[in-house]
Amino acid sequence: MTRHKNSKKVIRKEIYVVAVMFSLIFVAMAVYLGHFVAIDSRDFIYNSYNSRFSVFADDVKRGSIYTADGHVIAKTATDDENKEYRDYPDERLFSHAVGYVGKGMAGLEANYSFDLLKSHISLDEQINNTLSGIKNPGDSLYTTFDYEAQKAAYEGLNMFDGAVIAIEPETGKVVAMVSKPDYDPNTIAKYWDDITDDTKNNSALLNRAIAGAYPPGSTFKIITTIAYLRDNNGNDDFEYNCKGSITVDDYKIHCSSKKSHGNENMLQAFSNSCNSAYAYMGINLDRQAFSSAADNLLFNKDLPAALGNTKQSKFYIDTDTPESIVAQTAIGQGQTTVSPLHMCMLVAAIANNGELMEPYMADKLVSEEGDIVSETAPKSYGRIISDSEARLLNQYMEAVVMDGTADSVDFGDLSVYGKTGTAEYSTNKNMTHSWFVGYAKDSSGKKLAIAVIMEGAGYGSKYAAPLAAKVFNAYFDK
Ligand SMILES: [Zn+2]
């Protein structure tokens, strides 16, 4: 009897041990799965070379991507054989902004792949769908893009290579972003070899708006002006008598169209875009002050922007730099390169009284049932330009449009503040990029900053500034 009792106890103990072991294994598996879903799967899906993201797409139909004003710009469609594919209704219009799925992933499609393949509809609906064999609808991504502004930027660039980027100064929301040459995300896989053919040398996959490296031309006079103000305790009591050219160390710099601008103060030198005055200003600047002004204005730094792989702008001057190079640097020639995004961020900061808001283009994730799953809050980088510097630059940039290099451009009823640029990029001085950077303000005080570059187009006032006017009008005329 006692023996029997004992053996029963032993069996009970063994069952207990096995049960505990199974429980532990179960807990370990649950923890691992939880960890995989929460962390590892994000890395797994974020890898754009991962062709197996469809593991998740088995249960969830990839969500759509919208503009801020509700135009669908990417969606999941099904073909005649009931096979899913990604559809981009506007073809090339948003190619660099939204990216693609099809040959790996890029752009917002890559960065938000995990979120587009998550469903936040109610649990009841999810269970109903699963039992009925229907996929759950993934969350949708609402971007910050304005459909009409994007279209105006795209059509305005026309056949030119180049880029347009427009940002709301108070928030950092990217309203338009176009880069050409471009590609049709619908057929990216089919034409992949052609698009990536190096011998054609057109870099269609490169987003020039954020990763282009261009000579800034006269748009750089904004930076030289700020360096001058910082080197002179904020005073703009600059004077110069322009004779149409200046010679520095045997290197002759001409004013545009070899025009003599005569006696100028700072505002006139800026609005006339006088090369002689700015070359003179540059060589008389303390080099350390010039260099640190550029650093403080985000040169040689990663830009604070949630837009993907941006390119650092380059600026370099030291005590050994020949004077003729300093003179060229002051007017935006020489070794300096900038991205259109960087120039747009600088004018956005000027428009926002010196405070820089970090650019972003993913506004919110919304479930199929219309609930907001997550939303991006505007983020301040802090002040990069002082209040008084911003005030002076506003006056100078207004003079450019009122009676300076952009006075022939029709901006309609908007108040516009800007700087044109005509940047040489070849030893042939007739080959120039056309630049416009600046911002517009409507009667309600709403603002939009922009940077436009048209490669090889010529004068900024003739090409880039009228394109900016089209984007401003498309954005504000609603
Ligand atoms: Zn001049």
Coordinates of C-alpha atoms in Angstrom, one line a residue, residues 2-380:
T2 CA 2.7 2.4 1.0
R3 CA 4.8 1.4 -2.0
H4 CA 1.8 2.0 -4.3
K5 CA 1.2 5.4 -2.7
N6 CA 4.8 6.2 -3.2
S7 CA 4.9 5.3 -6.9
K8 CA 1.8 7.4 -7.4
K9 CA 3.6 10.3 -5.8
V10 CA 6.6 9.7 -8.1
I11 CA 4.3 9.7 -11.2
R12 CA 2.6 12.8 -10.1
K13 CA 5.9 14.5 -9.6
E14 CA 7.1 13.5 -13.1
I15 CA 3.9 14.8 -14.6
Y16 CA 4.4 18.0 -12.7
V17 CA 8.0 18.3 -14.0
V18 CA 7.0 17.6 -17.6
A19 CA 4.2 20.2 -17.3
V20 CA 6.5 22.8 -16.0
M21 CA 9.0 22.1 -18.7
F22 CA 6.4 22.4 -21.4
S23 CA 5.1 25.6 -19.9
L24 CA 8.7 27.0 -19.9
I25 CA 9.2 26.0 -23.5
F26 CA 5.8 27.6 -24.4
V27 CA 6.7 30.9 -22.6
A28 CA 10.1 30.9 -24.3
M29 CA 8.5 30.5 -27.7
A30 CA 5.9 33.2 -27.0
V31 CA 8.7 35.6 -25.9
Y32 CA 10.7 34.8 -29.1
L33 CA 7.6 35.3 -31.4
G34 CA 6.7 38.5 -29.6
H35 CA 10.3 39.7 -30.0
F36 CA 10.3 38.7 -33.7
V37 CA 7.1 40.5 -34.5
A38 CA 8.2 43.6 -32.5
I39 CA 11.8 43.9 -33.5
D40 CA 13.4 41.4 -35.8
S41 CA 10.5 41.5 -38.3
R42 CA 11.0 45.3 -38.6
D43 CA 14.7 44.8 -39.6
F44 CA 13.6 41.9 -41.7
I45 CA 11.1 43.9 -43.7
Y46 CA 13.2 47.1 -43.8
N47 CA 15.8 45.3 -45.7
S48 CA 14.9 46.4 -49.2
Y49 CA 16.7 43.4 -50.7
N50 CA 14.4 41.0 -48.9
S51 CA 12.2 39.4 -51.5
R52 CA 10.3 37.5 -48.8
F53 CA 8.3 40.3 -47.3
S54 CA 5.4 38.5 -49.0
V55 CA 5.4 36.2 -45.9
F56 CA 3.5 39.0 -44.2
A57 CA 1.6 40.0 -47.3
D58 CA 0.0 36.5 -47.1
D59 CA -2.3 37.8 -44.3
V60 CA -2.4 41.5 -44.9
K61 CA -3.1 43.5 -48.1
R62 CA -0.4 46.2 -48.3
G63 CA -2.0 49.6 -47.5
S64 CA -2.3 52.6 -49.8
I65 CA -0.2 55.8 -49.9
Y66 CA -2.0 59.2 -50.2
T67 CA -1.1 62.8 -50.7
A68 CA -2.1 65.2 -47.8
D69 CA -5.2 66.1 -49.8
G70 CA -6.4 62.5 -50.3
H71 CA -5.2 61.5 -53.8
V72 CA -4.1 57.9 -53.8
I73 CA -0.6 57.6 -55.2
A74 CA 0.2 54.0 -54.5
K75 CA -2.2 51.1 -53.9
T76 CA -2.5 47.3 -54.1
A77 CA -4.5 46.1 -57.1
T78 CA -5.3 42.6 -58.4
D79 CA -4.9 41.4 -62.0
D80 CA -7.1 39.1 -64.1
E81 CA -5.6 36.0 -62.4
N82 CA -6.4 37.5 -58.9
K83 CA -2.7 38.2 -58.4
E84 CA -1.7 41.3 -56.4
Y85 CA 0.5 44.0 -57.8
R86 CA 1.4 47.5 -56.8
D87 CA -0.3 50.2 -58.8
Y88 CA 1.0 53.8 -59.1
P89 CA -1.9 55.7 -60.8
D90 CA 0.2 58.9 -61.5
E91 CA 3.1 56.9 -63.0
R92 CA 6.2 59.2 -62.8
L93 CA 4.7 62.1 -60.8
F94 CA 5.8 60.8 -57.4
S95 CA 8.5 58.4 -58.4
H96 CA 11.4 59.7 -56.2
A97 CA 9.1 60.8 -53.4
V98 CA 7.2 57.5 -52.9
G99 CA 9.7 55.0 -54.3
Y100 CA 8.7 51.6 -55.5
V101 CA 8.1 47.9 -54.7
G102 CA 9.0 45.5 -57.4
K103 CA 12.8 45.4 -57.7
G104 CA 13.6 45.5 -54.0
M105 CA 12.1 48.6 -52.5
A106 CA 12.9 52.3 -52.2
G107 CA 11.6 55.6 -50.8
L108 CA 8.5 55.6 -48.5
E109 CA 7.6 52.2 -49.8
A110 CA 10.8 50.8 -48.2
N111 CA 10.7 52.9 -45.0
Y112 CA 7.1 52.2 -44.3
S113 CA 6.8 48.7 -45.6
F114 CA 6.4 47.3 -42.1
D115 CA 3.6 49.7 -41.3
L116 CA 1.7 49.3 -44.6
L117 CA 1.7 45.5 -43.9
K118 CA 0.1 45.9 -40.4
S119 CA -3.7 46.1 -39.9
H120 CA -5.3 48.1 -37.2
I121 CA -8.9 47.3 -37.9
S122 CA -11.0 45.9 -35.0
L123 CA -10.2 42.5 -33.7
D124 CA -13.7 41.3 -34.5
E125 CA -13.2 42.3 -38.2
Q126 CA -9.8 40.7 -38.3
I127 CA -11.2 37.4 -37.0
N128 CA -14.1 37.6 -39.4
N129 CA -11.8 38.2 -42.3
T130 CA -9.4 35.4 -41.3
L131 CA -12.3 32.9 -41.0
S132 CA -13.7 34.0 -44.4
G133 CA -10.3 33.7 -46.0
I134 CA -10.1 37.4 -46.7
K135 CA -6.9 39.4 -46.2
N136 CA -7.0 42.1 -43.6
P137 CA -6.5 45.6 -45.0
G138 CA -3.1 47.2 -44.1
D139 CA -2.9 50.7 -42.7
S140 CA -2.6 53.6 -45.1
L141 CA 0.2 56.2 -45.1
Y142 CA -0.8 59.8 -45.6
T143 CA 2.1 61.9 -46.8
T144 CA 2.6 65.7 -46.6
F145 CA 2.6 66.2 -50.4
D146 CA 0.1 68.6 -52.0
Y147 CA -1.1 67.0 -55.3
E148 CA -1.4 70.3 -57.3
A149 CA 1.9 71.7 -56.1
Q150 CA 3.7 68.4 -57.0
K151 CA 2.0 68.4 -60.4
A152 CA 3.1 72.1 -61.1
A153 CA 6.7 71.2 -60.1
Y154 CA 6.7 68.1 -62.3
E155 CA 5.3 69.8 -65.3
G156 CA 7.4 72.9 -64.8
L157 CA 10.6 71.0 -64.9
N158 CA 9.4 69.6 -68.2
M159 CA 12.2 68.1 -70.2
F160 CA 15.0 69.5 -68.0
D161 CA 17.0 67.5 -65.6
G162 CA 17.0 68.9 -62.1
A163 CA 14.9 69.1 -59.0
V164 CA 12.2 71.0 -57.1
I165 CA 11.6 70.8 -53.4
A166 CA 9.0 72.8 -51.5
I167 CA 8.6 72.9 -47.7
E168 CA 6.1 74.5 -45.2
P169 CA 8.5 76.6 -43.1
E170 CA 6.4 76.4 -39.8
T171 CA 6.2 72.6 -39.7
G172 CA 8.9 71.1 -42.1
K173 CA 6.2 69.3 -44.1
V174 CA 7.5 68.6 -47.6
V175 CA 4.8 69.8 -50.0
A176 CA 6.4 68.9 -53.3
M177 CA 9.5 67.0 -54.3
V178 CA 10.5 66.2 -57.9
S179 CA 13.7 65.0 -59.4
K180 CA 14.5 64.3 -63.1
P181 CA 15.4 62.2 -64.8
D182 CA 12.9 59.8 -63.2
Y183 CA 11.3 56.4 -63.8
D184 CA 7.9 54.8 -63.8
P185 CA 7.5 52.8 -60.6
N186 CA 4.9 50.6 -62.3
T187 CA 7.5 49.2 -64.7
I188 CA 10.6 49.5 -62.6
A189 CA 11.3 45.7 -62.7
K190 CA 10.8 45.4 -66.5
Y191 CA 13.2 48.3 -67.4
W192 CA 15.6 47.8 -64.5
D193 CA 18.6 47.0 -66.7
D194 CA 18.0 50.0 -68.8
I195 CA 17.4 52.4 -65.8
T196 CA 20.6 51.2 -64.0
D197 CA 22.7 51.2 -67.2
D198 CA 25.8 53.2 -66.2
T199 CA 26.8 53.8 -69.8
K200 CA 23.7 56.0 -70.2
N201 CA 24.9 58.0 -67.3
N202 CA 21.6 59.5 -66.3
S203 CA 21.3 58.3 -62.7
A204 CA 17.5 58.1 -62.9
L205 CA 17.3 56.4 -59.5
L206 CA 19.2 59.3 -57.8
N207 CA 16.8 61.7 -56.0
R208 CA 18.5 65.0 -56.9
A209 CA 16.2 67.0 -54.6
I210 CA 17.9 65.6 -51.5
A211 CA 21.1 63.9 -52.8
G212 CA 22.1 66.2 -55.7
A213 CA 25.5 68.1 -55.3
Y214 CA 25.3 71.3 -57.3
P215 CA 27.3 74.5 -57.5
P216 CA 25.0 77.0 -55.7
G217 CA 25.9 80.0 -57.9
S218 CA 24.4 83.3 -56.6
T219 CA 22.0 81.6 -54.2
F220 CA 25.1 81.2 -52.0
K221 CA 25.2 85.0 -51.6
I222 CA 22.6 84.3 -48.8
I223 CA 25.3 82.5 -46.9
T224 CA 28.0 85.1 -47.6
T225 CA 25.6 87.8 -46.4
I226 CA 25.0 85.9 -43.1
A227 CA 28.8 85.5 -42.7
Y228 CA 29.3 89.2 -43.3
L229 CA 26.7 90.1 -40.7
R230 CA 28.2 87.7 -38.2
D231 CA 31.7 89.2 -38.9
N232 CA 30.4 92.7 -38.4
N233 CA 28.3 92.5 -35.2
G234 CA 25.1 92.3 -37.2
N235 CA 25.7 95.6 -39.1
D236 CA 24.9 95.7 -42.8
D237 CA 26.7 99.0 -43.4
F238 CA 28.5 97.6 -46.5
E239 CA 29.3 99.9 -49.5
Y240 CA 30.9 99.1 -52.8
N241 CA 31.3 100.9 -56.1
C242 CA 30.8 98.3 -58.9
K243 CA 32.7 98.9 -62.2
G244 CA 31.4 95.7 -63.8
S245 CA 34.3 93.4 -62.8
I246 CA 36.9 92.8 -60.1
T247 CA 40.3 91.2 -60.5
V248 CA 41.6 89.1 -57.6
D249 CA 45.1 87.6 -58.0
D250 CA 44.9 87.8 -61.8
Y251 CA 41.5 86.1 -61.8
K252 CA 38.8 88.4 -63.3
I253 CA 35.2 88.1 -62.0
H254 CA 32.5 89.8 -64.1
C255 CA 29.1 90.9 -63.1
S256 CA 26.2 89.3 -65.0
S257 CA 26.0 90.7 -68.6
K258 CA 29.2 92.7 -67.7
K259 CA 26.9 95.3 -66.3
S260 CA 28.4 98.1 -64.0
H261 CA 26.2 98.4 -60.9
G262 CA 27.8 101.6 -59.6
N263 CA 27.5 102.6 -55.9
E264 CA 25.6 99.9 -53.9
N265 CA 24.7 99.3 -50.3
M266 CA 24.2 95.7 -49.0
L267 CA 20.5 95.5 -50.1
Q268 CA 21.4 96.7 -53.6
A269 CA 24.4 94.4 -54.0
F270 CA 22.2 91.5 -53.0
S271 CA 19.2 92.3 -55.2
N272 CA 21.4 93.1 -58.2
S273 CA 23.3 89.9 -57.4
C274 CA 26.5 91.9 -57.9
N275 CA 29.4 89.5 -58.3
S276 CA 32.1 92.2 -57.9
A277 CA 30.6 93.4 -54.6
Y278 CA 30.3 89.9 -53.2
A279 CA 33.8 88.8 -54.3
Y280 CA 35.1 92.0 -52.6
M281 CA 33.0 91.2 -49.5
G282 CA 34.3 87.6 -49.5
I283 CA 38.0 88.4 -49.6
N284 CA 37.6 91.0 -46.8
L285 CA 35.8 88.5 -44.5
D286 CA 37.6 86.8 -41.6
R287 CA 38.2 83.3 -43.0
Q288 CA 37.4 81.6 -39.7
A289 CA 34.1 83.6 -39.4
F290 CA 33.2 82.7 -43.0
S291 CA 34.0 79.0 -42.3
S292 CA 32.1 78.8 -39.0
A293 CA 29.1 80.6 -40.5
A294 CA 28.9 77.9 -43.2
D295 CA 29.3 75.2 -40.6
N296 CA 26.5 76.7 -38.5
L297 CA 24.3 76.8 -41.6
L298 CA 24.7 73.0 -41.9
F299 CA 27.5 72.7 -44.5
N300 CA 29.7 69.6 -44.1
K301 CA 27.0 68.0 -41.9
D302 CA 24.2 65.4 -42.3
L303 CA 21.0 67.4 -42.7
P304 CA 18.4 67.0 -40.0
A305 CA 15.6 65.7 -42.3
A306 CA 13.6 62.5 -42.3
L307 CA 13.7 62.1 -46.0
G308 CA 16.1 59.2 -46.7
N309 CA 19.7 59.4 -47.9
T310 CA 20.5 63.1 -48.1
K311 CA 23.8 64.4 -49.3
Q312 CA 26.1 66.6 -47.3
S313 CA 26.8 70.0 -48.8
K314 CA 30.5 70.9 -49.0
F315 CA 32.2 74.1 -48.1
Y316 CA 35.9 74.6 -47.5
I317 CA 38.1 77.6 -46.8
D318 CA 41.2 77.9 -44.6
T319 CA 44.1 80.3 -44.1
D320 CA 46.0 78.7 -47.1
T321 CA 43.1 79.0 -49.6
P322 CA 44.2 81.4 -52.4
E323 CA 42.3 84.7 -52.4
S324 CA 41.0 84.1 -55.9
I325 CA 39.3 80.9 -54.7
V326 CA 37.8 82.8 -51.7
A327 CA 36.4 85.4 -54.1
Q328 CA 34.8 82.7 -56.2
T329 CA 33.5 80.9 -53.2
A330 CA 31.7 84.1 -52.0
I331 CA 29.7 84.2 -55.2
G332 CA 28.8 80.5 -55.1
Q333 CA 31.4 79.2 -57.6
G334 CA 34.7 77.4 -56.6
Q335 CA 34.5 74.1 -54.7
T336 CA 31.2 74.5 -52.8
T337 CA 28.4 72.1 -53.5
V338 CA 24.8 72.1 -52.2
S339 CA 21.7 70.0 -52.4
P340 CA 18.4 71.6 -53.3
L341 CA 17.0 70.3 -49.9
H342 CA 19.7 72.2 -48.0
M343 CA 19.0 75.5 -49.9
C344 CA 15.3 75.0 -49.3
M345 CA 15.9 74.4 -45.5
L346 CA 17.9 77.7 -45.3
V347 CA 15.2 79.8 -46.9
A348 CA 12.5 78.0 -44.8
A349 CA 14.4 79.0 -41.7
I350 CA 14.6 82.6 -42.9
A351 CA 10.8 82.5 -43.5
N352 CA 10.3 81.1 -40.0
N353 CA 12.3 83.9 -38.3
G354 CA 15.4 81.8 -38.1
E355 CA 14.0 78.6 -36.6
L356 CA 14.6 75.5 -38.6
M357 CA 11.9 72.8 -38.6
E358 CA 13.1 69.4 -39.6
P359 CA 11.7 68.3 -43.0
Y360 CA 9.5 65.2 -43.2
M361 CA 7.1 63.6 -45.7
A362 CA 5.3 60.9 -43.7
D363 CA 2.4 62.5 -41.9
K364 CA 0.3 59.8 -40.4
L365 CA -0.7 56.1 -40.5
V366 CA -4.5 55.5 -40.7
S367 CA -6.4 52.2 -40.3
E368 CA -8.9 51.1 -42.9
E369 CA -11.6 52.1 -40.4
G370 CA -10.3 55.6 -40.4
D371 CA -8.5 55.6 -37.0
I372 CA -5.2 57.4 -36.7
V373 CA -2.6 54.8 -35.7
S374 CA 0.3 57.2 -35.4
E375 CA 1.1 60.8 -36.4
T376 CA 4.4 62.7 -36.9
A377 CA 4.7 65.8 -34.7
P378 CA 6.7 68.7 -36.3
K379 CA 10.2 68.9 -34.8
S380 CA 12.3 72.0 -34.3

